[in-house]
Amino acid sequence: MMRGFTTFAFALLAASVRASDDEPSHTTPAPACTATSTTGSGAYFDLRPDIAWPEDDEKAHRYAQHKDYHARGYDYGKNFTINICNSVVDPLTDVVGLEESQWQNVSAYYMSHGDIYSIGSESKGLRTRGRKLLLQYTGGSPCGGSGDEDDDDARRNVARFDSDSVLYHDGQHGPMEHIHEAGKVEAKSGGDNVRRKSTTISFLCDRDPGTVQTTISFVGTDPDECAYFFEARSQHACASAEPHKPGSVGPGSVFGVVVLIAVLVYFLGGIFFNRTVNHARGWRQLPNYSLWAGIWSFLCDMVVITMASCARFFPGRRGYSSLRSGPSTRDSEQEAQRNALIDQLDEEWDD
């Protein structure tokens, strides 16, 4: 009978743990600009403190970054302005190859000959690839071919035309399709789209206590000047434990449930065994009653010993000293009276 009960108890424990695992969690989606490692290590990354916000933005807090990040191109000849998981703080105008509605989404750009070239639009899709933490921006200004800035100027001018009113013709292949608003030129026979600039940022963990602000460095670009690569060092790019999400069961809660079930199985199983097999009644139904009774007696003895030890420091001992000094004081007074009476009798006898 006891073996059957134990088997039932363990089955109940396994079922409860499986239910906690299989129960659909109503967790909120992962916040933007955060990522969890795909290697199974459980590493969690949160780059939200590195986002630069305008000073009047409601999402910014007093410790937030309020200026864009800058990276020098050195031998490349151009310097870059970048933000992390957000569009750049400084407003932009007349971005090459982009419509006016897209200017506010630019997250990385550089300037050349007075023109602004976007190298990627806003993205909060932080991701891990192996042990690398990456952020990618796409949809920048048109690129490709020789990468000459004059070609980009031509694409910018073409993009400003109304796509419904301009139709290009090729003397050999006939008419071509319209120029799309985003600057895409699609041939009727070929269907090839214009390539656009993109940015990839690789984040590295920086544990140097002297480094306060995140730094971004330019790594390089492809021969067509379409893909730009940067390296960012930040203390927030270091792996940490993922915080507990509202509505989900954390490891501590699961451990507490397992411990609670184990305690219930121990006490209920012991009571059932002692009552049915040993025919115990009262407190003796508890499992290992003699052990718990001995612990209780030991605690009671320790309390008595502690109280007796502390009683020596109480001021009540002066009462015993006064009782001991009381009789001796009365005896001395009586002796003094007796001596005075003897002296008086001696004086009367002399007279």
Short mmCIF file of C-alpha atoms in Angstrom, two decimals:
data_model
loop_
_atom_site.label_atom_id
_atom_site.label_comp_id
_atom_site.label_asym_id
_atom_site.label_seq_id
_atom_site.Cartn_x
_atom_site.Cartn_y
_atom_site.Cartn_z
CA MET A 1 0.00 0.00 0.00
CA MET A 2 2.80 2.37 0.92
CA ARG A 3 4.60 1.64 -2.34
CA GLY A 4 1.46 2.47 -4.29
CA PHE A 5 1.03 5.75 -2.45
CA THR A 6 4.65 6.71 -3.06
CA THR A 7 4.26 5.97 -6.75
CA PHE A 8 1.14 8.12 -6.85
CA ALA A 9 2.92 10.97 -5.08
CA PHE A 10 5.84 10.97 -7.49
CA ALA A 11 3.43 10.80 -10.42
CA LEU A 12 1.64 13.83 -9.02
CA LEU A 13 4.97 15.67 -8.68
CA ALA A 14 5.99 14.87 -12.27
CA ALA A 15 2.58 15.91 -13.58
CA SER A 16 2.73 19.25 -11.81
CA VAL A 17 6.20 20.01 -13.15
CA ARG A 18 5.16 18.99 -16.67
CA ALA A 19 2.08 21.17 -16.42
CA SER A 20 4.17 24.16 -15.43
CA ASP A 21 6.39 23.56 -18.46
CA ASP A 22 3.56 22.95 -20.92
CA GLU A 23 1.32 25.75 -19.69
CA PRO A 24 1.13 28.47 -22.34
CA SER A 25 2.76 31.60 -21.05
CA HIS A 26 1.11 34.94 -21.65
CA THR A 27 4.41 36.83 -21.71
CA THR A 28 4.88 40.13 -23.42
CA PRO A 29 7.09 40.21 -26.53
CA ALA A 30 10.77 40.90 -26.06
CA PRO A 31 11.52 44.63 -25.77
CA ALA A 32 13.12 46.35 -28.71
CA CYS A 33 16.91 46.54 -28.82
CA THR A 34 17.27 43.42 -26.67
CA ALA A 35 18.35 39.92 -27.66
CA THR A 36 18.81 36.47 -26.16
CA SER A 37 21.69 34.27 -27.26
CA THR A 38 20.79 31.56 -29.75
CA THR A 39 23.60 29.29 -28.55
CA GLY A 40 21.50 28.03 -25.64
CA SER A 41 23.66 29.68 -22.97
CA GLY A 42 20.79 31.92 -21.86
CA ALA A 43 22.88 35.09 -22.26
CA TYR A 44 20.77 38.24 -22.42
CA PHE A 45 21.73 41.56 -24.00
CA ASP A 46 20.03 44.92 -23.49
CA LEU A 47 21.32 47.91 -25.47
CA ARG A 48 18.47 50.28 -24.59
CA PRO A 49 20.73 52.41 -22.35
CA ASP A 50 22.90 53.12 -25.43
CA ILE A 51 20.05 54.63 -27.46
CA ALA A 52 20.41 58.35 -28.11
CA TRP A 53 17.16 60.28 -27.59
CA PRO A 54 16.26 63.92 -28.22
CA GLU A 55 16.16 65.87 -24.98
CA ASP A 56 12.45 66.60 -25.36
CA ASP A 57 11.51 62.98 -26.11
CA GLU A 58 9.16 61.40 -23.55
CA LYS A 59 10.95 58.02 -23.83
CA ALA A 60 14.28 59.48 -22.70
CA HIS A 61 15.30 59.49 -19.05
CA ARG A 62 17.74 61.86 -17.39
CA TYR A 63 20.70 59.49 -17.82
CA ALA A 64 20.03 58.86 -21.52
CA GLN A 65 22.40 59.71 -24.33
CA HIS A 66 21.27 62.88 -26.16
CA LYS A 67 23.89 63.04 -28.91
CA ASP A 68 24.50 60.85 -31.93
CA TYR A 69 27.57 58.64 -32.14
CA HIS A 70 30.34 59.62 -34.54
CA ALA A 71 32.86 57.39 -36.29
CA ARG A 72 35.83 58.66 -38.27
CA GLY A 73 36.45 57.17 -41.67
CA TYR A 74 40.19 57.99 -41.67
CA ASP A 75 41.53 56.84 -45.07
CA TYR A 76 37.97 56.39 -46.37
CA GLY A 77 37.64 60.16 -46.49
CA LYS A 78 34.21 60.46 -44.88
CA ASN A 79 32.96 60.56 -41.30
CA PHE A 80 29.79 58.84 -40.12
CA THR A 81 26.95 59.75 -37.78
CA ILE A 82 25.12 56.78 -36.21
CA ASN A 83 22.51 56.04 -33.59
CA ILE A 84 21.75 52.68 -31.96
CA CYS A 85 18.28 51.17 -32.44
CA ASN A 86 16.86 54.56 -33.27
CA SER A 87 16.95 57.28 -35.88
CA VAL A 88 19.60 59.96 -35.54
CA VAL A 89 18.87 62.76 -33.09
CA ASP A 90 19.72 65.66 -35.40
CA PRO A 91 16.99 66.15 -38.03
CA LEU A 92 17.99 65.56 -41.65
CA THR A 93 16.83 67.17 -44.90
CA ASP A 94 17.34 66.36 -48.56
CA VAL A 95 18.72 62.84 -48.12
CA VAL A 96 19.93 61.42 -51.42
CA GLY A 97 17.59 58.85 -52.93
CA LEU A 98 14.96 58.96 -50.16
CA GLU A 99 11.56 60.57 -49.99
CA GLU A 100 10.91 63.28 -47.45
CA SER A 101 8.78 60.93 -45.33
CA GLN A 102 11.81 58.61 -44.97
CA TRP A 103 14.30 61.24 -43.79
CA GLN A 104 13.18 60.91 -40.18
CA ASN A 105 13.96 57.15 -40.17
CA VAL A 106 17.65 57.43 -41.10
CA SER A 107 19.84 55.81 -38.43
CA ALA A 108 23.26 56.21 -40.07
CA TYR A 109 24.58 58.61 -42.68
CA TYR A 110 27.60 60.47 -43.99
CA MET A 111 28.07 63.72 -45.90
CA SER A 112 29.95 64.19 -49.17
CA HIS A 113 30.21 67.40 -51.21
CA GLY A 114 27.42 68.91 -49.12
CA ASP A 115 25.00 66.03 -49.75
CA ILE A 116 23.67 63.60 -47.15
CA TYR A 117 23.84 59.88 -47.93
CA SER A 118 21.88 57.45 -45.81
CA ILE A 119 23.58 54.13 -45.09
CA GLY A 120 20.61 52.58 -43.31
CA SER A 121 17.20 53.27 -41.83
CA GLU A 122 15.99 52.66 -38.29
CA SER A 123 15.88 49.10 -37.00
CA LYS A 124 15.49 47.72 -33.48
CA GLY A 125 16.10 44.12 -34.54
CA LEU A 126 19.10 43.33 -32.37
CA ARG A 127 20.17 39.71 -32.94
CA THR A 128 22.88 37.23 -32.07
CA ARG A 129 24.77 35.12 -34.53
CA GLY A 130 26.83 32.61 -32.61
CA ARG A 131 28.81 34.62 -30.09
CA LYS A 132 28.39 37.86 -32.07
CA LEU A 133 25.85 40.56 -31.26
CA LEU A 134 24.72 42.36 -34.42
CA LEU A 135 22.49 45.25 -35.47
CA GLN A 136 21.76 45.89 -39.15
CA TYR A 137 20.30 48.90 -40.95
CA THR A 138 19.02 48.65 -44.53
CA GLY A 139 17.21 50.84 -47.03
CA GLY A 140 19.79 53.59 -47.39
CA SER A 141 20.61 55.72 -50.40
CA PRO A 142 21.01 54.00 -53.79
CA CYS A 143 24.41 52.50 -54.54
CA GLY A 144 26.13 50.08 -56.89
CA GLY A 145 28.19 50.26 -60.05
CA SER A 146 31.39 52.19 -59.57
CA GLY A 147 30.19 53.76 -56.38
CA ASP A 148 30.87 57.23 -57.77
CA GLU A 149 29.01 60.03 -56.02
CA ASP A 150 27.93 61.40 -59.41
CA ASP A 151 25.91 58.22 -59.97
CA ASP A 152 24.22 58.77 -56.61
CA ASP A 153 23.40 62.35 -57.59
CA ALA A 154 21.79 61.07 -60.77
CA ARG A 155 19.72 58.57 -58.82
CA ARG A 156 18.64 61.28 -56.42
CA ASN A 157 17.48 63.52 -59.26
CA VAL A 158 15.62 60.63 -60.88
CA ALA A 159 13.88 59.78 -57.63
CA ARG A 160 12.47 63.30 -57.39
CA PHE A 161 10.34 62.83 -60.51
CA ASP A 162 6.78 61.67 -60.22
CA SER A 163 6.71 57.95 -60.92
CA ASP A 164 3.40 58.25 -62.78
CA SER A 165 4.55 60.96 -65.18
CA VAL A 166 8.01 59.76 -66.23
CA LEU A 167 8.60 56.92 -68.69
CA TYR A 168 12.04 56.05 -70.01
CA HIS A 169 12.78 54.48 -73.37
CA ASP A 170 15.68 52.39 -74.48
CA GLY A 171 16.46 52.51 -78.19
CA GLN A 172 17.30 48.82 -78.32
CA HIS A 173 14.96 47.19 -75.83
CA GLY A 174 11.92 49.45 -75.98
CA PRO A 175 10.18 51.25 -73.12
CA MET A 176 11.16 50.73 -69.49
CA GLU A 177 9.02 50.76 -66.37
CA HIS A 178 8.35 53.84 -64.26
CA ILE A 179 10.77 55.14 -61.67
CA HIS A 180 9.47 54.09 -58.25
CA GLU A 181 9.27 56.52 -55.35
CA ALA A 182 12.04 54.74 -53.42
CA GLY A 183 14.44 55.21 -56.31
CA LYS A 184 14.13 51.72 -57.81
CA VAL A 185 14.64 51.42 -61.55
CA GLU A 186 13.00 48.26 -62.84
CA ALA A 187 13.45 47.30 -66.47
CA LYS A 188 10.53 45.76 -68.29
CA SER A 189 12.65 42.94 -69.57
CA GLY A 190 15.14 42.47 -66.74
CA GLY A 191 13.32 43.47 -63.49
CA ASP A 192 16.52 44.35 -61.57
CA ASN A 193 16.23 46.71 -58.58
CA VAL A 194 18.70 49.40 -57.59
CA ARG A 195 20.84 48.35 -54.65
CA ARG A 196 20.76 50.42 -51.48
CA LYS A 197 23.32 51.13 -48.81
CA SER A 198 23.21 49.15 -45.58
CA THR A 199 25.05 49.14 -42.25
CA THR A 200 26.09 46.27 -39.99
CA ILE A 201 27.25 47.02 -36.43
CA SER A 202 29.03 44.33 -34.40
CA PHE A 203 28.94 44.93 -30.63
CA LEU A 204 31.76 43.91 -28.31
CA CYS A 205 31.67 43.66 -24.52
CA ASP A 206 33.75 46.38 -22.84
CA ARG A 207 34.36 45.75 -19.13
CA ASP A 208 36.85 48.59 -18.71
CA PRO A 209 35.60 50.59 -15.68
CA GLY A 210 37.14 53.73 -17.14
CA THR A 211 34.95 53.54 -20.26
CA VAL A 212 31.69 55.37 -19.70
CA GLN A 213 30.31 55.97 -23.19
CA THR A 214 29.85 53.54 -26.05
CA THR A 215 32.31 54.03 -28.90
CA ILE A 216 31.76 53.11 -32.57
CA SER A 217 34.60 52.55 -35.04
CA PHE A 218 34.46 52.26 -38.81
CA VAL A 219 35.77 48.91 -40.09
CA GLY A 220 35.28 49.07 -43.85
CA THR A 221 32.97 48.84 -46.83
CA ASP A 222 32.58 46.70 -49.92
CA PRO A 223 33.99 47.80 -53.31
CA ASP A 224 30.56 49.08 -54.44
CA GLU A 225 30.20 51.16 -51.26
CA CYS A 226 26.88 49.52 -50.52
CA ALA A 227 27.61 47.65 -47.28
CA TYR A 228 29.30 49.42 -44.36
CA PHE A 229 30.70 47.65 -41.32
CA PHE A 230 31.24 49.11 -37.85
CA GLU A 231 32.42 47.85 -34.49
CA ALA A 232 30.91 49.15 -31.25
CA ARG A 233 32.29 48.67 -27.75
CA SER A 234 29.83 48.96 -24.90
CA GLN A 235 29.48 47.78 -21.33
CA HIS A 236 25.86 46.95 -22.11
CA ALA A 237 26.97 44.45 -24.75
CA CYS A 238 28.18 42.12 -21.98
CA ALA A 239 26.04 39.06 -21.38
CA SER A 240 23.75 39.11 -18.37
CA ALA A 241 20.85 37.12 -16.96
CA GLU A 242 17.48 37.70 -18.54
CA PRO A 243 15.14 39.53 -16.16
CA HIS A 244 11.90 37.93 -15.05
CA LYS A 245 9.08 38.70 -17.46
CA PRO A 246 5.60 39.54 -16.14
CA GLY A 247 3.27 36.59 -16.49
CA SER A 248 6.00 33.97 -16.79
CA VAL A 249 7.18 31.39 -14.26
CA GLY A 250 10.76 32.03 -13.25
CA PRO A 251 13.32 29.48 -12.05
CA GLY A 252 12.79 30.50 -8.43
CA SER A 253 9.06 29.90 -8.66
CA VAL A 254 9.55 26.47 -10.22
CA PHE A 255 12.03 25.52 -7.49
CA GLY A 256 9.62 26.72 -4.79
CA VAL A 257 6.76 24.67 -6.25
CA VAL A 258 8.95 21.55 -6.37
CA VAL A 259 10.06 22.04 -2.73
CA LEU A 260 6.46 22.61 -1.58
CA ILE A 261 5.26 19.46 -3.31
CA ALA A 262 8.15 17.44 -1.84
CA VAL A 263 7.30 18.65 1.70
CA LEU A 264 3.63 17.81 1.24
CA VAL A 265 4.49 14.35 -0.06
CA TYR A 266 6.80 13.76 2.94
CA PHE A 267 4.28 14.77 5.61
CA LEU A 268 1.14 13.39 4.01
CA GLY A 269 2.84 10.13 3.05
CA GLY A 270 4.33 9.74 6.56
CA ILE A 271 1.02 10.44 8.28
CA PHE A 272 -0.77 7.97 6.04
CA PHE A 273 1.85 5.28 6.70
CA ASN A 274 1.96 5.76 10.50
CA ARG A 275 -1.81 5.84 10.79
CA THR A 276 -2.55 2.81 8.65
CA VAL A 277 0.50 0.59 9.29
CA ASN A 278 1.73 1.58 12.77
CA HIS A 279 -1.79 2.52 14.02
CA ALA A 280 -0.38 5.71 15.53
CA ARG A 281 -2.64 8.47 16.81
CA GLY A 282 -2.17 12.10 17.74
CA TRP A 283 1.25 13.71 17.19
CA ARG A 284 2.83 10.29 16.78
CA GLN A 285 1.32 10.14 13.31
CA LEU A 286 3.93 12.61 12.09
CA PRO A 287 6.84 11.02 10.19
CA ASN A 288 9.97 10.65 12.35
CA TYR A 289 8.06 11.81 15.42
CA SER A 290 10.89 10.96 17.84
CA LEU A 291 13.32 13.10 15.83
CA TRP A 292 11.02 16.14 15.78
CA ALA A 293 10.20 15.66 19.50
CA GLY A 294 13.90 15.56 20.35
CA ILE A 295 14.51 18.75 18.37
CA TRP A 296 11.63 20.46 20.19
CA SER A 297 12.96 19.40 23.59
CA PHE A 298 16.42 20.63 22.65
CA LEU A 299 15.04 24.03 21.64
CA CYS A 300 13.08 24.31 24.90
CA ASP A 301 16.18 23.50 26.95
CA MET A 302 18.20 26.08 25.05
CA VAL A 303 15.55 28.73 25.78
CA VAL A 304 15.60 27.92 29.52
CA ILE A 305 19.40 28.01 29.67
CA THR A 306 19.49 31.32 27.81
CA MET A 307 16.93 32.92 30.13
CA ALA A 308 18.79 31.67 33.21
CA SER A 309 22.06 33.07 31.88
CA CYS A 310 20.50 36.46 31.15
CA ALA A 311 18.85 36.63 34.61
CA ARG A 312 22.24 37.31 36.18
CA PHE A 313 22.40 40.69 34.49
CA PHE A 314 19.06 41.87 35.88
CA PRO A 315 19.19 44.48 38.74
CA GLY A 316 16.95 42.36 41.00
CA ARG A 317 19.98 40.94 42.90
CA ARG A 318 20.17 44.08 45.07
CA GLY A 319 17.08 42.92 46.91
CA TYR A 320 18.96 39.89 48.27
CA SER A 321 21.83 42.07 49.47
CA SER A 322 19.41 44.30 51.29
CA LEU A 323 17.87 41.27 52.98
CA ARG A 324 21.27 40.06 54.05
CA SER A 325 22.29 43.49 55.33
CA GLY A 326 19.00 44.01 57.21
CA PRO A 327 19.61 41.80 60.30
CA SER A 328 23.17 42.98 60.78
CA THR A 329 22.01 46.61 60.87
CA ARG A 330 19.39 45.88 63.54
CA ASP A 331 21.93 43.99 65.68
CA SER A 332 24.33 46.92 65.58
CA GLU A 333 21.57 49.31 66.68
CA GLN A 334 20.60 47.05 69.59
CA GLU A 335 24.23 46.73 70.62
CA ALA A 336 24.62 50.52 70.54
CA GLN A 337 21.54 50.92 72.75
CA ARG A 338 22.88 48.28 75.16
CA ASN A 339 26.23 50.05 75.41
CA ALA A 340 24.51 53.38 76.05
CA LEU A 341 22.40 51.82 78.86
CA ILE A 342 25.52 50.29 80.48
CA ASP A 343 27.30 53.64 80.38
CA GLN A 344 24.31 55.31 81.99
CA LEU A 345 24.20 52.71 84.78
CA ASP A 346 27.92 53.14 85.35
CA GLU A 347 27.51 56.89 85.78
CA GLU A 348 24.64 56.40 88.25
CA TRP A 349 26.69 53.83 90.20
CA ASP A 350 29.59 56.21 90.47
CA ASP A 351 27.33 58.92 91.87
#
